[in-house]
Amino acid sequence: MTTLAQYLNKHSTSAAINDVITTLADVGVTISELLRKGALADIMGEAGNQNVQGEEQKKLDVIANDLLLDALAKNAHCAGVASEELDDATPANNDGSLLVLFDPLDGSSNIDINMAVGTIFSILPYLRQGHTSENSDFLQAGHQQLAAGYLLYGTSTMLALTIADNVIMFSLDPDTNDYVVIEDNVQIDADTSEYAINSSNYRYWHVPMQNYIDELIAGRTGVRGRDFNTRWVAAMVGDVHRILCRGGLFTYPFDTKDINKPGKLRLMYEANPMSLLIERAGGAATDATTRILDIEPNDIHQRVPVVLGSKNEVSYIKNLHMQHDQV
Ligand code: AFP
């Protein structure tokens, strides 16, 4: 039974990264305990204000955000923090070597219905040690990430993490509050017959995505020659976890629903960390045609279409888009 601390000490060469991951995991224990109490902990419902995204904040969005912010501000290795819930990045310790980005509570619309939610995090290098960090310091492509992962508050609390070439899965033991390794080299099958998409947006998608979903629905009666199944957790962290466990395809594609939003998901603290995990587990992640991790960001709240999961299915979608664009 290897704990998170033992795993990091054995496999990670960076004391700074180890320390920040430990801080994030410790806050995860607190958030997990609050969620276990649910309505009894007065965490349900709206906080009564909107975040920078213009979204109604849930009470636990604010609680989780503040817990993470307070803990990271005390971590000497953290030079700054960028959160989905805050307009601008928050400077921390100028001599720190790391920047931390997070979605403190992904899937918060699930809280009040007792469904899975999570915390997604991304760790980037801080390149201006000694100076006060600013938004622009965070604008690094996803392939620059030093580590990434998520906490999934589901039927059990789990931590998925990548610090090197592999993806490790931990489960939280509520009796000891230790995260214990349950899989140290997660791999995703190249093919799948399971997909996740919010199909109510069908009329807003680009034609190639409409054609792709039409083919999956046609199943064995159509060009794909086999039936597909669908799932939708409405929390990216839950859909990505399922893919890491049994393969699959997840997409929140480009849509014309809101001309100011090319996609719903945020590049810096949703798409990038999840794409790093998926690629290191042998999958692929694009915006339909371009590798997510190669996208050069221009804003910490930038949104991006996302197609990720089993690599042959991601490639199939890319080919459909390329063929359509050549017509
Ligand atoms: P919330 O955190 O506002 O619930 O949004 C979650 C999310 O960003 C992502 O985790 C889900 O995959 C996606 O939105 C669900 O979006 P829809 O509610 O449009 O299905």
mmCIF file of C-alpha atoms and ligand atoms in Angstrom:
data_model
loop_
_atom_site.group_PDB
_atom_site.id
_atom_site.type_symbol
_atom_site.label_atom_id
_atom_site.label_comp_id
_atom_site.label_asym_id
_atom_site.label_seq_id
_atom_site.Cartn_x
_atom_site.Cartn_y
_atom_site.Cartn_z
ATOM 1 C CA MET A 1 0.000 0.000 0.000
ATOM 2 C CA THR A 2 1.972 3.016 -1.277
ATOM 3 C CA THR A 3 0.819 6.435 -0.064
ATOM 4 C CA LEU A 4 1.023 9.690 -2.033
ATOM 5 C CA ALA A 5 3.948 10.875 0.111
ATOM 6 C CA GLN A 6 5.844 7.624 -0.461
ATOM 7 C CA TYR A 7 5.121 7.705 -4.198
ATOM 8 C CA LEU A 8 6.283 11.320 -4.578
ATOM 9 C CA ASN A 9 9.441 10.744 -2.530
ATOM 10 C CA LYS A 10 10.317 7.744 -4.719
ATOM 11 C CA HIS A 11 9.327 9.030 -8.166
ATOM 12 C CA SER A 12 9.499 12.831 -8.136
ATOM 13 C CA THR A 13 12.769 14.745 -8.214
ATOM 14 C CA SER A 14 11.209 18.097 -7.355
ATOM 15 C CA ALA A 15 10.626 18.867 -3.676
ATOM 16 C CA ALA A 16 8.721 21.983 -4.772
ATOM 17 C CA ILE A 17 6.273 20.033 -6.952
ATOM 18 C CA ASN A 18 5.876 17.384 -4.261
ATOM 19 C CA ASP A 19 5.075 20.056 -1.687
ATOM 20 C CA VAL A 20 2.478 21.799 -3.882
ATOM 21 C CA ILE A 21 0.801 18.500 -4.810
ATOM 22 C CA THR A 22 0.658 17.599 -1.112
ATOM 23 C CA THR A 23 -0.955 20.973 -0.352
ATOM 24 C CA LEU A 24 -3.575 20.397 -3.077
ATOM 25 C CA ALA A 25 -4.252 16.841 -1.867
ATOM 26 C CA ASP A 26 -4.663 18.029 1.734
ATOM 27 C CA VAL A 27 -7.268 20.611 0.674
ATOM 28 C CA GLY A 28 -8.954 17.789 -1.245
ATOM 29 C CA VAL A 29 -9.469 15.946 2.030
ATOM 30 C CA THR A 30 -11.269 18.977 3.492
ATOM 31 C CA ILE A 31 -13.466 19.459 0.410
ATOM 32 C CA SER A 32 -14.239 15.733 0.410
ATOM 33 C CA GLU A 33 -15.332 15.900 4.064
ATOM 34 C CA LEU A 34 -17.585 18.895 3.357
ATOM 35 C CA LEU A 35 -19.214 17.079 0.443
ATOM 36 C CA ARG A 36 -19.757 13.971 2.600
ATOM 37 C CA LYS A 37 -21.760 16.150 5.010
ATOM 38 C CA GLY A 38 -23.664 17.750 2.093
ATOM 39 C CA ALA A 39 -26.698 19.772 3.123
ATOM 40 C CA LEU A 40 -25.745 19.274 6.776
ATOM 41 C CA ALA A 41 -22.629 21.389 6.192
ATOM 42 C CA ASP A 42 -24.554 24.301 4.649
ATOM 43 C CA ILE A 43 -22.658 23.976 1.348
ATOM 44 C CA MET A 44 -25.678 23.700 -0.932
ATOM 45 C CA GLY A 45 -27.213 26.334 -3.110
ATOM 46 C CA GLU A 46 -26.069 29.592 -4.628
ATOM 47 C CA ALA A 47 -23.489 31.920 -3.097
ATOM 48 C CA GLY A 48 -25.496 34.900 -4.344
ATOM 49 C CA ASN A 49 -22.930 36.269 -6.808
ATOM 50 C CA GLN A 50 -21.446 35.614 -10.247
ATOM 51 C CA ASN A 51 -17.859 34.722 -11.162
ATOM 52 C CA VAL A 52 -15.728 36.165 -13.934
ATOM 53 C CA GLN A 53 -17.409 33.735 -16.341
ATOM 54 C CA GLY A 54 -20.803 35.319 -15.566
ATOM 55 C CA GLU A 55 -21.853 32.040 -13.946
ATOM 56 C CA GLU A 56 -23.861 31.888 -10.710
ATOM 57 C CA GLN A 57 -21.419 30.740 -8.018
ATOM 58 C CA LYS A 58 -22.424 27.885 -5.736
ATOM 59 C CA LYS A 59 -21.517 28.178 -2.054
ATOM 60 C CA LEU A 60 -19.007 25.352 -2.446
ATOM 61 C CA ASP A 61 -17.398 27.027 -5.465
ATOM 62 C CA VAL A 62 -16.455 29.887 -3.144
ATOM 63 C CA ILE A 63 -15.530 27.664 -0.178
ATOM 64 C CA ALA A 64 -13.308 25.396 -2.320
ATOM 65 C CA ASN A 65 -11.702 28.379 -4.032
ATOM 66 C CA ASP A 66 -10.878 30.075 -0.733
ATOM 67 C CA LEU A 67 -9.522 26.870 0.844
ATOM 68 C CA LEU A 68 -7.162 26.316 -2.111
ATOM 69 C CA LEU A 69 -6.126 29.975 -2.288
ATOM 70 C CA ASP A 70 -5.371 30.185 1.449
ATOM 71 C CA ALA A 71 -3.370 26.926 1.443
ATOM 72 C CA LEU A 72 -1.317 27.808 -1.653
ATOM 73 C CA ALA A 73 -0.621 31.354 -0.413
ATOM 74 C CA LYS A 74 1.192 29.729 2.520
ATOM 75 C CA ASN A 75 3.209 27.408 0.277
ATOM 76 C CA ALA A 76 6.677 28.931 -0.283
ATOM 77 C CA HIS A 77 6.985 27.212 -3.667
ATOM 78 C CA CYS A 78 3.831 28.842 -5.055
ATOM 79 C CA ALA A 79 4.518 32.174 -6.767
ATOM 80 C CA GLY A 80 0.958 32.695 -7.912
ATOM 81 C CA VAL A 81 -2.476 31.172 -8.369
ATOM 82 C CA ALA A 82 -5.042 31.447 -11.177
ATOM 83 C CA SER A 83 -8.575 30.270 -10.445
ATOM 84 C CA GLU A 84 -11.664 29.803 -12.606
ATOM 85 C CA GLU A 85 -13.549 31.764 -9.955
ATOM 86 C CA LEU A 86 -11.330 34.884 -9.927
ATOM 87 C CA ASP A 87 -10.946 37.602 -12.569
ATOM 88 C CA ASP A 88 -7.161 37.859 -12.213
ATOM 89 C CA ALA A 89 -4.330 35.698 -10.962
ATOM 90 C CA THR A 90 -3.376 36.090 -7.300
ATOM 91 C CA PRO A 91 0.320 36.676 -6.497
ATOM 92 C CA ALA A 92 1.687 34.495 -3.700
ATOM 93 C CA ASN A 93 5.396 34.034 -2.857
ATOM 94 C CA ASN A 94 7.695 35.929 -5.240
ATOM 95 C CA ASP A 95 10.565 33.486 -4.670
ATOM 96 C CA GLY A 96 8.399 30.489 -5.510
ATOM 97 C CA SER A 97 9.295 28.450 -8.606
ATOM 98 C CA LEU A 98 5.774 27.272 -9.466
ATOM 99 C CA LEU A 99 2.453 28.671 -10.680
ATOM 100 C CA VAL A 100 -0.769 26.829 -9.847
ATOM 101 C CA LEU A 101 -4.038 27.006 -11.817
ATOM 102 C CA PHE A 102 -7.268 25.338 -10.775
ATOM 103 C CA ASP A 103 -10.945 24.897 -11.262
ATOM 104 C CA PRO A 104 -11.780 24.595 -7.581
ATOM 105 C CA LEU A 105 -15.059 22.789 -8.089
ATOM 106 C CA ASP A 106 -15.665 21.418 -11.569
ATOM 107 C CA GLY A 107 -19.245 20.331 -12.197
ATOM 108 C CA SER A 108 -20.690 22.518 -9.466
ATOM 109 C CA SER A 109 -24.162 22.235 -11.006
ATOM 110 C CA ASN A 110 -23.992 18.635 -9.681
ATOM 111 C CA ILE A 111 -23.549 19.596 -6.005
ATOM 112 C CA ASP A 112 -27.244 20.104 -5.200
ATOM 113 C CA ILE A 113 -28.179 16.785 -6.856
ATOM 114 C CA ASN A 114 -25.474 14.783 -5.054
ATOM 115 C CA MET A 115 -23.597 13.872 -8.225
ATOM 116 C CA ALA A 116 -19.830 13.751 -8.873
ATOM 117 C CA VAL A 117 -17.782 16.956 -8.745
ATOM 118 C CA GLY A 118 -14.041 17.542 -8.705
ATOM 119 C CA THR A 119 -11.047 19.853 -8.421
ATOM 120 C CA ILE A 120 -8.798 20.177 -11.480
ATOM 121 C CA PHE A 121 -5.247 21.531 -11.126
ATOM 122 C CA SER A 122 -2.301 22.441 -13.327
ATOM 123 C CA ILE A 123 1.275 23.318 -12.298
ATOM 124 C CA LEU A 124 3.461 25.551 -14.504
ATOM 125 C CA PRO A 125 7.009 26.839 -14.014
ATOM 126 C CA TYR A 126 7.382 30.416 -12.730
ATOM 127 C CA LEU A 127 10.010 32.089 -14.892
ATOM 128 C CA ARG A 128 10.400 35.431 -13.038
ATOM 129 C CA GLN A 129 11.429 34.366 -9.526
ATOM 130 C CA GLY A 130 11.880 37.336 -7.214
ATOM 131 C CA HIS A 131 9.201 39.354 -8.983
ATOM 132 C CA THR A 132 5.472 39.576 -8.255
ATOM 133 C CA SER A 133 3.630 37.193 -10.564
ATOM 134 C CA GLU A 134 1.068 38.553 -13.035
ATOM 135 C CA ASN A 135 -1.566 37.132 -15.402
ATOM 136 C CA SER A 136 0.940 37.104 -18.273
ATOM 137 C CA ASP A 137 3.221 34.700 -16.364
ATOM 138 C CA PHE A 138 0.504 32.034 -16.629
ATOM 139 C CA LEU A 139 0.166 32.284 -20.424
ATOM 140 C CA GLN A 140 2.200 29.180 -21.240
ATOM 141 C CA ALA A 141 1.188 26.375 -23.627
ATOM 142 C CA GLY A 142 -0.079 23.179 -21.994
ATOM 143 C CA HIS A 143 3.031 21.184 -22.968
ATOM 144 C CA GLN A 144 4.932 23.370 -20.466
ATOM 145 C CA GLN A 145 3.005 21.917 -17.519
ATOM 146 C CA LEU A 146 5.232 20.305 -14.877
ATOM 147 C CA ALA A 147 2.345 18.361 -13.353
ATOM 148 C CA ALA A 148 -1.437 18.129 -13.566
ATOM 149 C CA GLY A 149 -4.292 16.185 -12.082
ATOM 150 C CA TYR A 150 -7.698 16.158 -10.508
ATOM 151 C CA LEU A 151 -9.495 15.202 -7.338
ATOM 152 C CA LEU A 152 -12.769 13.379 -7.977
ATOM 153 C CA TYR A 153 -15.326 13.543 -5.181
ATOM 154 C CA GLY A 154 -17.448 10.570 -6.185
ATOM 155 C CA THR A 155 -18.618 7.432 -4.416
ATOM 156 C CA SER A 156 -15.029 7.537 -3.159
ATOM 157 C CA THR A 157 -12.531 10.372 -3.382
ATOM 158 C CA MET A 158 -9.765 9.769 -5.899
ATOM 159 C CA LEU A 159 -6.682 11.621 -7.111
ATOM 160 C CA ALA A 160 -5.401 11.258 -10.674
ATOM 161 C CA LEU A 161 -1.921 12.709 -11.161
ATOM 162 C CA THR A 162 0.826 12.998 -13.747
ATOM 163 C CA ILE A 163 4.290 14.233 -12.778
ATOM 164 C CA ALA A 164 6.331 12.348 -15.385
ATOM 165 C CA ASP A 165 5.478 10.068 -18.333
ATOM 166 C CA ASN A 166 2.706 8.136 -16.638
ATOM 167 C CA VAL A 167 -0.645 8.640 -14.912
ATOM 168 C CA ILE A 168 -1.117 7.426 -11.365
ATOM 169 C CA MET A 169 -4.477 6.835 -9.677
ATOM 170 C CA PHE A 170 -4.868 7.145 -5.898
ATOM 171 C CA SER A 171 -7.836 6.472 -3.653
ATOM 172 C CA LEU A 172 -8.397 8.422 -0.416
ATOM 173 C CA ASP A 173 -8.674 6.227 2.689
ATOM 174 C CA PRO A 174 -11.164 8.174 4.845
ATOM 175 C CA ASP A 175 -9.961 6.347 7.963
ATOM 176 C CA THR A 176 -6.355 7.572 7.643
ATOM 177 C CA ASN A 177 -6.786 10.500 5.189
ATOM 178 C CA ASP A 178 -3.966 8.927 3.154
ATOM 179 C CA TYR A 179 -4.156 8.760 -0.638
ATOM 180 C CA VAL A 180 -3.144 5.225 -1.638
ATOM 181 C CA VAL A 181 -1.863 4.126 -5.090
ATOM 182 C CA ILE A 182 -4.350 1.854 -6.855
ATOM 183 C CA GLU A 183 -2.862 2.097 -10.389
ATOM 184 C CA ASP A 184 0.558 3.472 -11.312
ATOM 185 C CA ASN A 185 0.416 3.388 -15.101
ATOM 186 C CA VAL A 186 -3.090 4.110 -16.402
ATOM 187 C CA GLN A 187 -3.512 3.299 -20.118
ATOM 188 C CA ILE A 188 -6.472 4.103 -22.401
ATOM 189 C CA ASP A 189 -7.533 1.730 -25.220
ATOM 190 C CA ALA A 190 -6.984 3.266 -28.657
ATOM 191 C CA ASP A 191 -10.551 2.391 -29.706
ATOM 192 C CA THR A 192 -13.874 2.843 -27.958
ATOM 193 C CA SER A 193 -17.626 2.499 -28.435
ATOM 194 C CA GLU A 194 -18.567 4.968 -25.679
ATOM 195 C CA TYR A 195 -18.869 8.729 -26.098
ATOM 196 C CA ALA A 196 -19.789 11.720 -23.958
ATOM 197 C CA ILE A 197 -21.363 14.882 -25.363
ATOM 198 C CA ASN A 198 -24.237 17.209 -24.454
ATOM 199 C CA SER A 199 -26.397 16.458 -27.495
ATOM 200 C CA SER A 200 -28.859 19.258 -26.727
ATOM 201 C CA ASN A 201 -26.371 21.569 -28.474
ATOM 202 C CA TYR A 202 -26.573 19.599 -31.753
ATOM 203 C CA ARG A 203 -27.980 22.475 -33.827
ATOM 204 C CA TYR A 204 -25.105 24.751 -32.763
ATOM 205 C CA TRP A 205 -22.280 22.410 -33.818
ATOM 206 C CA HIS A 206 -20.169 22.564 -36.974
ATOM 207 C CA VAL A 207 -21.381 20.157 -39.673
ATOM 208 C CA PRO A 208 -18.487 17.648 -39.247
ATOM 209 C CA MET A 209 -19.402 17.185 -35.561
ATOM 210 C CA GLN A 210 -23.086 16.770 -36.470
ATOM 211 C CA ASN A 211 -22.069 14.171 -39.081
ATOM 212 C CA TYR A 212 -19.852 12.378 -36.538
ATOM 213 C CA ILE A 213 -22.618 12.064 -33.936
ATOM 214 C CA ASP A 214 -25.099 10.997 -36.641
ATOM 215 C CA GLU A 215 -22.729 8.123 -37.493
ATOM 216 C CA LEU A 216 -22.485 7.024 -33.841
ATOM 217 C CA ILE A 217 -26.286 7.084 -33.478
ATOM 218 C CA ALA A 218 -26.641 5.046 -36.702
ATOM 219 C CA GLY A 219 -24.446 2.437 -35.036
ATOM 220 C CA ARG A 220 -24.231 -0.951 -36.783
ATOM 221 C CA THR A 221 -26.718 0.229 -39.432
ATOM 222 C CA GLY A 222 -24.285 2.959 -40.567
ATOM 223 C CA VAL A 223 -20.687 3.461 -41.708
ATOM 224 C CA ARG A 224 -19.202 2.662 -38.283
ATOM 225 C CA GLY A 225 -20.635 -0.865 -38.369
ATOM 226 C CA ARG A 226 -21.038 -1.103 -34.590
ATOM 227 C CA ASP A 227 -23.295 0.304 -31.909
ATOM 228 C CA PHE A 228 -22.110 3.019 -29.520
ATOM 229 C CA ASN A 229 -23.164 3.924 -25.998
ATOM 230 C CA THR A 230 -23.310 7.394 -24.467
ATOM 231 C CA ARG A 231 -22.649 8.880 -21.035
ATOM 232 C CA TRP A 232 -22.754 12.506 -19.762
ATOM 233 C CA VAL A 233 -21.731 13.329 -16.179
ATOM 234 C CA ALA A 234 -21.968 17.143 -16.686
ATOM 235 C CA ALA A 235 -18.697 17.317 -14.782
ATOM 236 C CA MET A 236 -15.646 17.027 -17.032
ATOM 237 C CA VAL A 237 -13.740 15.434 -14.165
ATOM 238 C CA GLY A 238 -16.226 12.536 -14.039
ATOM 239 C CA ASP A 239 -16.216 11.958 -17.799
ATOM 240 C CA VAL A 240 -12.418 12.076 -17.975
ATOM 241 C CA HIS A 241 -12.141 9.686 -15.028
ATOM 242 C CA ARG A 242 -14.397 7.192 -16.797
ATOM 243 C CA ILE A 243 -12.185 7.452 -19.886
ATOM 244 C CA LEU A 244 -9.038 6.833 -17.816
ATOM 245 C CA CYS A 245 -10.779 3.803 -16.306
ATOM 246 C CA ARG A 246 -12.296 2.205 -19.445
ATOM 247 C CA GLY A 247 -11.578 4.341 -22.492
ATOM 248 C CA GLY A 248 -14.042 6.549 -24.330
ATOM 249 C CA LEU A 249 -14.457 9.822 -26.169
ATOM 250 C CA PHE A 250 -15.398 13.129 -24.498
ATOM 251 C CA THR A 251 -16.152 16.275 -26.415
ATOM 252 C CA TYR A 252 -17.485 19.726 -25.701
ATOM 253 C CA PRO A 253 -17.095 20.899 -29.292
ATOM 254 C CA PHE A 254 -17.134 24.296 -30.939
ATOM 255 C CA ASP A 255 -20.663 25.674 -31.028
ATOM 256 C CA THR A 256 -22.367 28.853 -32.183
ATOM 257 C CA LYS A 257 -24.511 29.091 -29.052
ATOM 258 C CA ASP A 258 -22.570 32.147 -27.844
ATOM 259 C CA ILE A 259 -20.404 33.887 -30.440
ATOM 260 C CA ASN A 260 -18.119 35.055 -27.620
ATOM 261 C CA LYS A 261 -17.424 31.476 -26.519
ATOM 262 C CA PRO A 262 -15.852 29.099 -29.125
ATOM 263 C CA GLY A 263 -16.348 26.329 -26.572
ATOM 264 C CA LYS A 264 -17.518 26.070 -22.969
ATOM 265 C CA LEU A 265 -14.382 24.624 -21.391
ATOM 266 C CA ARG A 266 -11.469 26.732 -20.252
ATOM 267 C CA LEU A 267 -8.030 26.056 -21.740
ATOM 268 C CA MET A 268 -5.772 26.847 -18.785
ATOM 269 C CA TYR A 269 -7.444 25.016 -15.904
ATOM 270 C CA GLU A 270 -9.676 22.425 -17.562
ATOM 271 C CA ALA A 271 -8.510 21.475 -21.067
ATOM 272 C CA ASN A 272 -4.742 21.669 -20.485
ATOM 273 C CA PRO A 273 -4.502 19.586 -17.281
ATOM 274 C CA MET A 274 -6.986 17.007 -18.573
ATOM 275 C CA SER A 275 -5.189 16.821 -21.936
ATOM 276 C CA LEU A 276 -1.856 16.160 -20.215
ATOM 277 C CA LEU A 277 -3.398 13.285 -18.255
ATOM 278 C CA ILE A 278 -5.103 11.833 -21.339
ATOM 279 C CA GLU A 279 -1.967 12.017 -23.530
ATOM 280 C CA ARG A 280 0.227 10.453 -20.842
ATOM 281 C CA ALA A 281 -2.316 7.625 -20.558
ATOM 282 C CA GLY A 282 -1.948 6.971 -24.299
ATOM 283 C CA GLY A 283 -4.936 8.993 -25.487
ATOM 284 C CA ALA A 284 -5.196 12.182 -27.532
ATOM 285 C CA ALA A 285 -6.676 15.662 -27.000
ATOM 286 C CA THR A 286 -7.481 18.295 -29.638
ATOM 287 C CA ASP A 287 -9.795 21.232 -30.301
ATOM 288 C CA ALA A 288 -11.051 18.962 -33.148
ATOM 289 C CA THR A 289 -7.960 19.482 -35.307
ATOM 290 C CA THR A 290 -5.132 21.039 -33.221
ATOM 291 C CA ARG A 291 -3.390 19.391 -30.243
ATOM 292 C CA ILE A 292 -4.684 21.158 -27.098
ATOM 293 C CA LEU A 293 -1.236 21.182 -25.453
ATOM 294 C CA ASP A 294 0.231 23.145 -28.383
ATOM 295 C CA ILE A 295 -2.277 26.013 -28.158
ATOM 296 C CA GLU A 296 -0.546 29.274 -27.174
ATOM 297 C CA PRO A 297 -2.896 30.998 -24.680
ATOM 298 C CA ASN A 298 -3.720 34.706 -24.848
ATOM 299 C CA ASP A 299 -5.948 34.934 -21.758
ATOM 300 C CA ILE A 300 -6.082 32.961 -18.502
ATOM 301 C CA HIS A 301 -9.844 32.453 -18.983
ATOM 302 C CA GLN A 302 -9.629 31.562 -22.653
ATOM 303 C CA ARG A 303 -12.186 28.943 -23.775
ATOM 304 C CA VAL A 304 -11.487 26.151 -26.245
ATOM 305 C CA PRO A 305 -13.415 23.365 -27.974
ATOM 306 C CA VAL A 306 -12.329 19.962 -26.606
ATOM 307 C CA VAL A 307 -12.193 16.478 -28.155
ATOM 308 C CA LEU A 308 -10.288 13.959 -26.027
ATOM 309 C CA GLY A 309 -9.974 10.278 -25.171
ATOM 310 C CA SER A 310 -9.233 7.084 -27.132
ATOM 311 C CA LYS A 311 -6.716 8.192 -29.736
ATOM 312 C CA ASN A 312 -8.216 6.462 -32.792
ATOM 313 C CA GLU A 313 -11.594 8.116 -32.173
ATOM 314 C CA VAL A 314 -9.959 11.550 -31.696
ATOM 315 C CA SER A 315 -8.108 10.980 -34.975
ATOM 316 C CA TYR A 316 -11.336 9.922 -36.735
ATOM 317 C CA ILE A 317 -12.992 13.210 -35.691
ATOM 318 C CA LYS A 318 -9.964 15.205 -36.890
ATOM 319 C CA ASN A 319 -10.145 13.508 -40.309
ATOM 320 C CA LEU A 320 -13.867 14.292 -40.623
ATOM 321 C CA HIS A 321 -13.131 17.973 -39.937
ATOM 322 C CA MET A 322 -10.149 18.075 -42.333
ATOM 323 C CA GLN A 323 -12.125 16.365 -45.125
ATOM 324 C CA HIS A 324 -15.040 18.769 -44.603
ATOM 325 C CA ASP A 325 -12.777 21.803 -44.691
ATOM 326 C CA GLN A 326 -11.224 20.596 -47.975
ATOM 327 C CA VAL A 327 -14.606 20.372 -49.718
HETATM 328 P P1 AFP B 1 -20.179 23.725 -14.044
HETATM 329 O O1 AFP B 1 -18.936 23.688 -13.193
HETATM 330 O O2 AFP B 1 -20.719 25.125 -14.235
HETATM 331 O O3 AFP B 1 -21.217 22.741 -13.615
HETATM 332 O O4 AFP B 1 -19.720 23.309 -15.535
HETATM 333 C C1 AFP B 1 -19.048 22.085 -15.674
HETATM 334 C C2 AFP B 1 -18.411 22.077 -17.048
HETATM 335 O O5 AFP B 1 -17.535 23.157 -17.173
HETATM 336 C C3 AFP B 1 -17.691 20.763 -17.328
HETATM 337 O O6 AFP B 1 -17.158 20.190 -16.188
HETATM 338 C C4 AFP B 1 -18.772 19.892 -17.937
HETATM 339 O O7 AFP B 1 -18.275 18.899 -18.794
HETATM 340 C C5 AFP B 1 -19.618 20.906 -18.686
HETATM 341 O O8 AFP B 1 -19.420 22.170 -18.034
HETATM 342 C C6 AFP B 1 -21.088 20.598 -18.629
HETATM 343 O O9 AFP B 1 -21.715 21.552 -19.442
HETATM 344 P P2 AFP B 1 -23.275 21.443 -19.705
HETATM 345 O O10 AFP B 1 -23.917 21.817 -18.378
HETATM 346 O O11 AFP B 1 -23.537 22.453 -20.793
HETATM 347 O O12 AFP B 1 -23.597 20.046 -20.117
#
